[in-house]
GROMACS .gro file of C-alpha atoms in nm:
model
  304
    1UNK     CA    1  -0.763   0.456  -1.504
    2UNK     CA    2  -0.612   0.539  -1.116
    3UNK     CA    3  -0.614   0.172  -0.961
    4UNK     CA    4  -0.883   0.231  -0.697
    5UNK     CA    5  -1.160   0.332  -0.938
    6UNK     CA    6  -1.111   0.001  -1.083
    7UNK     CA    7  -1.231  -0.219  -0.795
    8UNK     CA    8  -1.577  -0.417  -0.876
    9UNK     CA    9  -1.835  -0.574  -0.604
   10UNK     CA   10  -1.711  -0.909  -0.715
   11UNK     CA   11  -1.365  -0.851  -0.624
   12UNK     CA   12  -1.452  -0.728  -0.365
   13UNK     CA   13  -1.655  -0.965  -0.235
   14UNK     CA   14  -1.399  -1.226  -0.264
   15UNK     CA   15  -1.163  -1.005  -0.010
   16UNK     CA   16  -1.483  -0.958   0.226
   17UNK     CA   17  -1.575  -1.373   0.308
   18UNK     CA   18  -1.165  -1.423   0.267
   19UNK     CA   19  -1.073  -1.168   0.545
   20UNK     CA   20  -1.404  -1.280   0.746
   21UNK     CA   21  -1.291  -1.618   0.801
   22UNK     CA   22  -0.963  -1.437   0.971
   23UNK     CA   23  -1.166  -1.254   1.172
   24UNK     CA   24  -1.195  -1.612   1.391
   25UNK     CA   25  -0.797  -1.598   1.529
   26UNK     CA   26  -0.888  -1.211   1.638
   27UNK     CA   27  -1.109  -1.102   2.018
   28UNK     CA   28  -1.271  -0.878   2.084
   29UNK     CA   29  -1.109  -0.607   2.289
   30UNK     CA   30  -1.209  -0.652   2.708
   31UNK     CA   31  -1.107  -0.378   2.903
   32UNK     CA   32  -1.395  -0.187   2.872
   33UNK     CA   33  -1.733  -0.321   2.917
   34UNK     CA   34  -1.876  -0.150   2.601
   35UNK     CA   35  -1.638  -0.272   2.394
   36UNK     CA   36  -1.616  -0.606   2.468
   37UNK     CA   37  -2.009  -0.650   2.304
   38UNK     CA   38  -1.872  -0.607   1.987
   39UNK     CA   39  -1.959  -0.945   1.787
   40UNK     CA   40  -1.667  -1.049   1.681
   41UNK     CA   41  -1.788  -1.163   1.326
   42UNK     CA   42  -1.864  -0.803   1.206
   43UNK     CA   43  -1.751  -0.628   0.906
   44UNK     CA   44  -1.751  -0.344   0.734
   45UNK     CA   45  -1.555  -0.151   0.432
   46UNK     CA   46  -1.598   0.172   0.285
   47UNK     CA   47  -1.339   0.345  -0.018
   48UNK     CA   48  -1.340   0.700  -0.124
   49UNK     CA   49  -1.186   0.732  -0.345
   50UNK     CA   50  -1.065   1.056  -0.563
   51UNK     CA   51  -1.330   1.072  -0.813
   52UNK     CA   52  -1.647   1.113  -0.576
   53UNK     CA   53  -1.718   0.768  -0.665
   54UNK     CA   54  -1.754   0.494  -0.385
   55UNK     CA   55  -1.790   0.129  -0.278
   56UNK     CA   56  -1.956  -0.015   0.066
   57UNK     CA   57  -2.019  -0.377   0.196
   58UNK     CA   58  -2.096  -0.474   0.550
   59UNK     CA   59  -2.180  -0.398   0.886
   60UNK     CA   60  -2.217  -0.023   0.724
   61UNK     CA   61  -2.447   0.090   1.032
   62UNK     CA   62  -2.229  -0.022   1.271
   63UNK     CA   63  -2.130   0.271   1.475
   64UNK     CA   64  -1.821   0.204   1.652
   65UNK     CA   65  -1.596   0.425   1.883
   66UNK     CA   66  -1.277   0.542   1.642
   67UNK     CA   67  -1.002   0.492   1.980
   68UNK     CA   68  -0.660   0.520   1.868
   69UNK     CA   69  -0.753   0.611   1.538
   70UNK     CA   70  -0.821   0.938   1.633
   71UNK     CA   71  -0.441   0.963   1.645
   72UNK     CA   72  -0.405   1.071   1.387
   73UNK     CA   73  -0.632   1.331   1.309
   74UNK     CA   74  -0.531   1.487   1.672
   75UNK     CA   75  -0.155   1.534   1.470
   76UNK     CA   76  -0.294   1.694   1.207
   77UNK     CA   77  -0.593   1.869   1.372
   78UNK     CA   78  -0.238   2.004   1.571
   79UNK     CA   79   0.001   2.043   1.284
   80UNK     CA   80  -0.200   2.267   1.093
   81UNK     CA   81  -0.310   2.516   1.450
   82UNK     CA   82   0.040   2.479   1.566
   83UNK     CA   83   0.265   2.409   1.340
   84UNK     CA   84   0.546   2.115   1.307
   85UNK     CA   85   0.827   2.273   1.504
   86UNK     CA   86   0.561   2.277   1.863
   87UNK     CA   87   0.436   1.991   1.798
   88UNK     CA   88   0.746   1.809   1.772
   89UNK     CA   89   0.914   1.945   2.052
   90UNK     CA   90   0.650   1.737   2.247
   91UNK     CA   91   0.658   1.445   2.088
   92UNK     CA   92   0.867   1.218   1.865
   93UNK     CA   93   0.856   1.029   1.569
   94UNK     CA   94   1.085   0.759   1.604
   95UNK     CA   95   0.889   0.342   1.547
   96UNK     CA   96   0.838   0.178   1.881
   97UNK     CA   97   0.917  -0.182   1.956
   98UNK     CA   98   0.679  -0.187   2.256
   99UNK     CA   99   0.288  -0.237   2.316
  100UNK     CA  100   0.173   0.131   2.308
  101UNK     CA  101   0.074   0.202   2.635
  102UNK     CA  102   0.479   0.073   2.775
  103UNK     CA  103   0.544   0.284   3.094
  104UNK     CA  104   0.881   0.112   3.029
  105UNK     CA  105   0.987   0.222   2.762
  106UNK     CA  106   0.828   0.609   2.837
  107UNK     CA  107   1.089   0.590   3.140
  108UNK     CA  108   1.429   0.434   2.965
  109UNK     CA  109   1.291   0.708   2.723
  110UNK     CA  110   1.356   1.020   2.995
  111UNK     CA  111   0.990   1.075   2.967
  112UNK     CA  112   0.985   1.188   2.614
  113UNK     CA  113   0.745   1.056   2.388
  114UNK     CA  114   0.822   0.840   2.050
  115UNK     CA  115   0.563   0.900   1.896
  116UNK     CA  116   0.206   1.028   1.843
  117UNK     CA  117   0.046   0.702   1.777
  118UNK     CA  118   0.136   0.531   2.145
  119UNK     CA  119  -0.071   0.625   2.415
  120UNK     CA  120   0.198   0.860   2.546
  121UNK     CA  121   0.295   1.105   2.282
  122UNK     CA  122  -0.113   1.084   2.227
  123UNK     CA  123  -0.247   1.212   2.611
  124UNK     CA  124   0.056   1.444   2.583
  125UNK     CA  125  -0.103   1.621   2.245
  126UNK     CA  126  -0.387   1.562   2.451
  127UNK     CA  127  -0.385   1.825   2.624
  128UNK     CA  128  -0.208   2.089   2.335
  129UNK     CA  129  -0.537   2.107   2.203
  130UNK     CA  130  -0.664   2.368   2.167
  131UNK     CA  131  -0.981   2.476   2.431
  132UNK     CA  132  -1.077   2.553   2.791
  133UNK     CA  133  -1.119   2.240   2.920
  134UNK     CA  134  -1.167   1.855   2.826
  135UNK     CA  135  -1.528   1.857   2.680
  136UNK     CA  136  -1.420   2.221   2.494
  137UNK     CA  137  -1.152   2.085   2.267
  138UNK     CA  138  -1.307   1.769   2.223
  139UNK     CA  139  -1.595   1.953   2.093
  140UNK     CA  140  -1.384   2.191   1.895
  141UNK     CA  141  -1.159   1.898   1.748
  142UNK     CA  142  -1.513   1.711   1.684
  143UNK     CA  143  -1.641   1.965   1.447
  144UNK     CA  144  -1.341   2.045   1.326
  145UNK     CA  145  -1.307   1.724   1.119
  146UNK     CA  146  -1.695   1.690   1.086
  147UNK     CA  147  -1.676   1.997   0.884
  148UNK     CA  148  -1.310   1.954   0.677
  149UNK     CA  149  -1.416   1.620   0.590
  150UNK     CA  150  -1.807   1.578   0.571
  151UNK     CA  151  -1.833   1.324   0.839
  152UNK     CA  152  -2.019   1.247   1.154
  153UNK     CA  153  -1.854   1.196   1.390
  154UNK     CA  154  -1.986   1.224   1.788
  155UNK     CA  155  -1.908   1.218   2.112
  156UNK     CA  156  -2.004   0.869   2.208
  157UNK     CA  157  -2.138   0.961   2.597
  158UNK     CA  158  -2.178   0.579   2.689
  159UNK     CA  159  -1.853   0.431   2.569
  160UNK     CA  160  -1.689   0.766   2.727
  161UNK     CA  161  -1.875   0.658   3.044
  162UNK     CA  162  -1.790   0.331   3.018
  163UNK     CA  163  -1.441   0.421   2.949
  164UNK     CA  164  -1.405   0.588   3.261
  165UNK     CA  165  -1.505   0.336   3.492
  166UNK     CA  166  -1.232   0.116   3.371
  167UNK     CA  167  -0.992   0.369   3.315
  168UNK     CA  168  -0.652   0.190   3.216
  169UNK     CA  169  -0.389   0.140   3.511
  170UNK     CA  170  -0.119   0.233   3.224
  171UNK     CA  171  -0.211   0.495   3.119
  172UNK     CA  172  -0.277   0.675   3.472
  173UNK     CA  173   0.106   0.579   3.501
  174UNK     CA  174   0.205   0.743   3.144
  175UNK     CA  175   0.040   1.080   3.268
  176UNK     CA  176   0.221   1.035   3.602
  177UNK     CA  177   0.542   1.007   3.442
  178UNK     CA  178   0.493   1.277   3.168
  179UNK     CA  179   0.372   1.502   3.450
  180UNK     CA  180   0.608   1.417   3.640
  181UNK     CA  181   0.947   1.520   3.363
  182UNK     CA  182   0.718   1.825   3.326
  183UNK     CA  183   0.563   1.710   2.950
  184UNK     CA  184   0.201   1.801   3.025
  185UNK     CA  185   0.073   2.017   3.337
  186UNK     CA  186  -0.237   1.903   3.438
  187UNK     CA  187  -0.292   1.462   3.432
  188UNK     CA  188  -0.678   1.498   3.488
  189UNK     CA  189  -0.774   1.710   3.193
  190UNK     CA  190  -0.503   1.559   2.973
  191UNK     CA  191  -0.620   1.155   3.000
  192UNK     CA  192  -1.027   1.303   3.046
  193UNK     CA  193  -0.910   1.487   2.707
  194UNK     CA  194  -0.755   1.153   2.598
  195UNK     CA  195  -1.080   0.927   2.717
  196UNK     CA  196  -1.272   1.182   2.534
  197UNK     CA  197  -1.156   1.188   2.236
  198UNK     CA  198  -1.096   0.858   2.179
  199UNK     CA  199  -1.425   0.759   2.254
  200UNK     CA  200  -1.572   0.982   1.905
  201UNK     CA  201  -1.771   0.733   1.699
  202UNK     CA  202  -1.943   0.738   1.330
  203UNK     CA  203  -1.989   0.432   1.076
  204UNK     CA  204  -1.715   0.358   0.822
  205UNK     CA  205  -1.843   0.580   0.590
  206UNK     CA  206  -1.719   0.875   0.813
  207UNK     CA  207  -1.360   0.704   0.893
  208UNK     CA  208  -1.296   0.670   0.514
  209UNK     CA  209  -1.400   1.000   0.459
  210UNK     CA  210  -1.167   1.133   0.708
  211UNK     CA  211  -0.890   0.906   0.553
  212UNK     CA  212  -1.008   1.114   0.208
  213UNK     CA  213  -0.826   1.424   0.409
  214UNK     CA  214  -0.528   1.229   0.424
  215UNK     CA  215  -0.541   1.090   0.017
  216UNK     CA  216  -0.606   1.349  -0.164
  217UNK     CA  217  -0.466   1.746  -0.225
  218UNK     CA  218  -0.680   2.000  -0.100
  219UNK     CA  219  -0.684   2.436  -0.036
  220UNK     CA  220  -0.778   2.365   0.368
  221UNK     CA  221  -0.517   2.170   0.480
  222UNK     CA  222  -0.114   2.194   0.438
  223UNK     CA  223   0.006   1.935   0.212
  224UNK     CA  224   0.359   1.933   0.386
  225UNK     CA  225   0.112   1.853   0.715
  226UNK     CA  226  -0.064   1.561   0.543
  227UNK     CA  227   0.261   1.414   0.408
  228UNK     CA  228   0.363   1.410   0.765
  229UNK     CA  229   0.086   1.240   0.913
  230UNK     CA  230   0.126   0.986   0.621
  231UNK     CA  231   0.511   0.950   0.720
  232UNK     CA  232   0.431   0.891   1.105
  233UNK     CA  233   0.053   0.631   0.991
  234UNK     CA  234   0.342   0.436   0.804
  235UNK     CA  235   0.558   0.396   1.024
  236UNK     CA  236   0.401   0.403   1.395
  237UNK     CA  237   0.059   0.324   1.315
  238UNK     CA  238   0.022  -0.055   1.401
  239UNK     CA  239   0.235  -0.038   1.678
  240UNK     CA  240   0.532  -0.243   1.754
  241UNK     CA  241   0.452  -0.427   1.388
  242UNK     CA  242   0.434  -0.069   1.135
  243UNK     CA  243   0.712  -0.209   1.013
  244UNK     CA  244   0.565  -0.527   0.897
  245UNK     CA  245   0.284  -0.425   0.753
  246UNK     CA  246   0.468  -0.137   0.552
  247UNK     CA  247   0.658  -0.446   0.337
  248UNK     CA  248   0.381  -0.612   0.319
  249UNK     CA  249   0.123  -0.350   0.236
  250UNK     CA  250   0.318  -0.028   0.221
  251UNK     CA  251  -0.009   0.203   0.247
  252UNK     CA  252   0.000   0.488   0.568
  253UNK     CA  253  -0.241   0.326   0.766
  254UNK     CA  254  -0.395   0.370   1.179
  255UNK     CA  255  -0.550   0.117   1.412
  256UNK     CA  256  -0.773   0.149   1.678
  257UNK     CA  257  -0.912  -0.112   1.905
  258UNK     CA  258  -1.241  -0.006   1.865
  259UNK     CA  259  -1.198  -0.233   1.574
  260UNK     CA  260  -1.135   0.084   1.312
  261UNK     CA  261  -0.850   0.036   1.064
  262UNK     CA  262  -0.766   0.288   0.771
  263UNK     CA  263  -0.551   0.303   0.469
  264UNK     CA  264  -0.412   0.634   0.271
  265UNK     CA  265  -0.411   0.548  -0.014
  266UNK     CA  266  -0.206   0.900  -0.185
  267UNK     CA  267  -0.384   1.140  -0.496
  268UNK     CA  268  -0.643   0.853  -0.507
  269UNK     CA  269  -0.870   0.811  -0.166
  270UNK     CA  270  -0.902   0.575   0.165
  271UNK     CA  271  -1.007   0.231   0.241
  272UNK     CA  272  -1.194   0.222   0.586
  273UNK     CA  273  -1.263  -0.124   0.766
  274UNK     CA  274  -1.413  -0.155   1.061
  275UNK     CA  275  -1.402  -0.558   1.231
  276UNK     CA  276  -1.386  -0.538   1.632
  277UNK     CA  277  -1.182  -0.910   1.667
  278UNK     CA  278  -0.803  -0.802   1.733
  279UNK     CA  279  -0.511  -0.977   1.685
  280UNK     CA  280  -0.247  -0.975   1.988
  281UNK     CA  281  -0.045  -0.582   1.961
  282UNK     CA  282  -0.461  -0.456   1.933
  283UNK     CA  283  -0.467  -0.422   1.561
  284UNK     CA  284  -0.806  -0.582   1.332
  285UNK     CA  285  -0.718  -0.922   1.204
  286UNK     CA  286  -0.998  -0.924   0.943
  287UNK     CA  287  -0.910  -0.494   0.843
  288UNK     CA  288  -0.575  -0.628   0.746
  289UNK     CA  289  -0.648  -0.918   0.605
  290UNK     CA  290  -0.939  -0.737   0.352
  291UNK     CA  291  -0.654  -0.390   0.271
  292UNK     CA  292  -0.310  -0.677   0.233
  293UNK     CA  293  -0.543  -0.867   0.001
  294UNK     CA  294  -0.677  -0.608  -0.180
  295UNK     CA  295  -0.320  -0.373  -0.120
  296UNK     CA  296  -0.121  -0.689  -0.322
  297UNK     CA  297  -0.421  -0.704  -0.592
  298UNK     CA  298  -0.404  -0.333  -0.680
  299UNK     CA  299  -0.012  -0.338  -0.612
  300UNK     CA  300  -0.099  -0.035  -0.458
  301UNK     CA  301   0.179   0.037  -0.187
  302UNK     CA  302   0.369   0.374  -0.188
  303UNK     CA  303   0.645   0.236  -0.256
  304UNK     CA  304   0.661   0.112  -0.587
   0.00000   0.00000   0.00000
């Protein structure tokens, strides 16, 4: 019997309580006004097993923007549409030891984004998404993901307006430098697309369904592309603490400042959490505590 299938609500409840007590260590992101309105005590989890079994708990009706979690799926989309050779001509796969919006690191790397999970890599790839403009690109990506995963993502116009109102100066500086060295052609298109795809929103169930695409063999995605994305998540998905959590948890994961966190259990399913209180790096505190407790108890680490 697969390990995720052994889960009981009683066990889940204990881990949820543990996670919620730890959430106090984090802080809700406040750079984007609408994100700042989230309650730091909110917590939701949804687990999708390959067998079709699902378990969910907590504030599961909450809708939140995927923010950086979308980087995982825009990478998958580009690999499927354009191929690995092309995509990795634009971005690397090297882990980063600097914050996700570091201009200094990009300059020291002469403008070549280290990986697709940090902002420089994601902004570069946003400009390469198929479509005639930012709106069209976002719509095509959203439709593709909803069709493949059976989820119900949609663009949160109110969140997008809030993001635009306080556009990140760090992201502007990154985009300017990327244009200067020739990695992107149109600064505004790249930034607008990036902000729109980060504002794609859904519930924790939608995030788990997206994760299941990467966890389980299916007829519509290349196995190699799934492996690539899982590998990049393992080494880069939690920014500069990715290596620490590869040791502690041992699952491909991706976080976002909206509070979303998805963990892939290859061959078994996906675990998605929503917890808006973040640590100093920008990862959801309660989500990581929950997934660590669950992964250790069920011995889920991909490293045996």
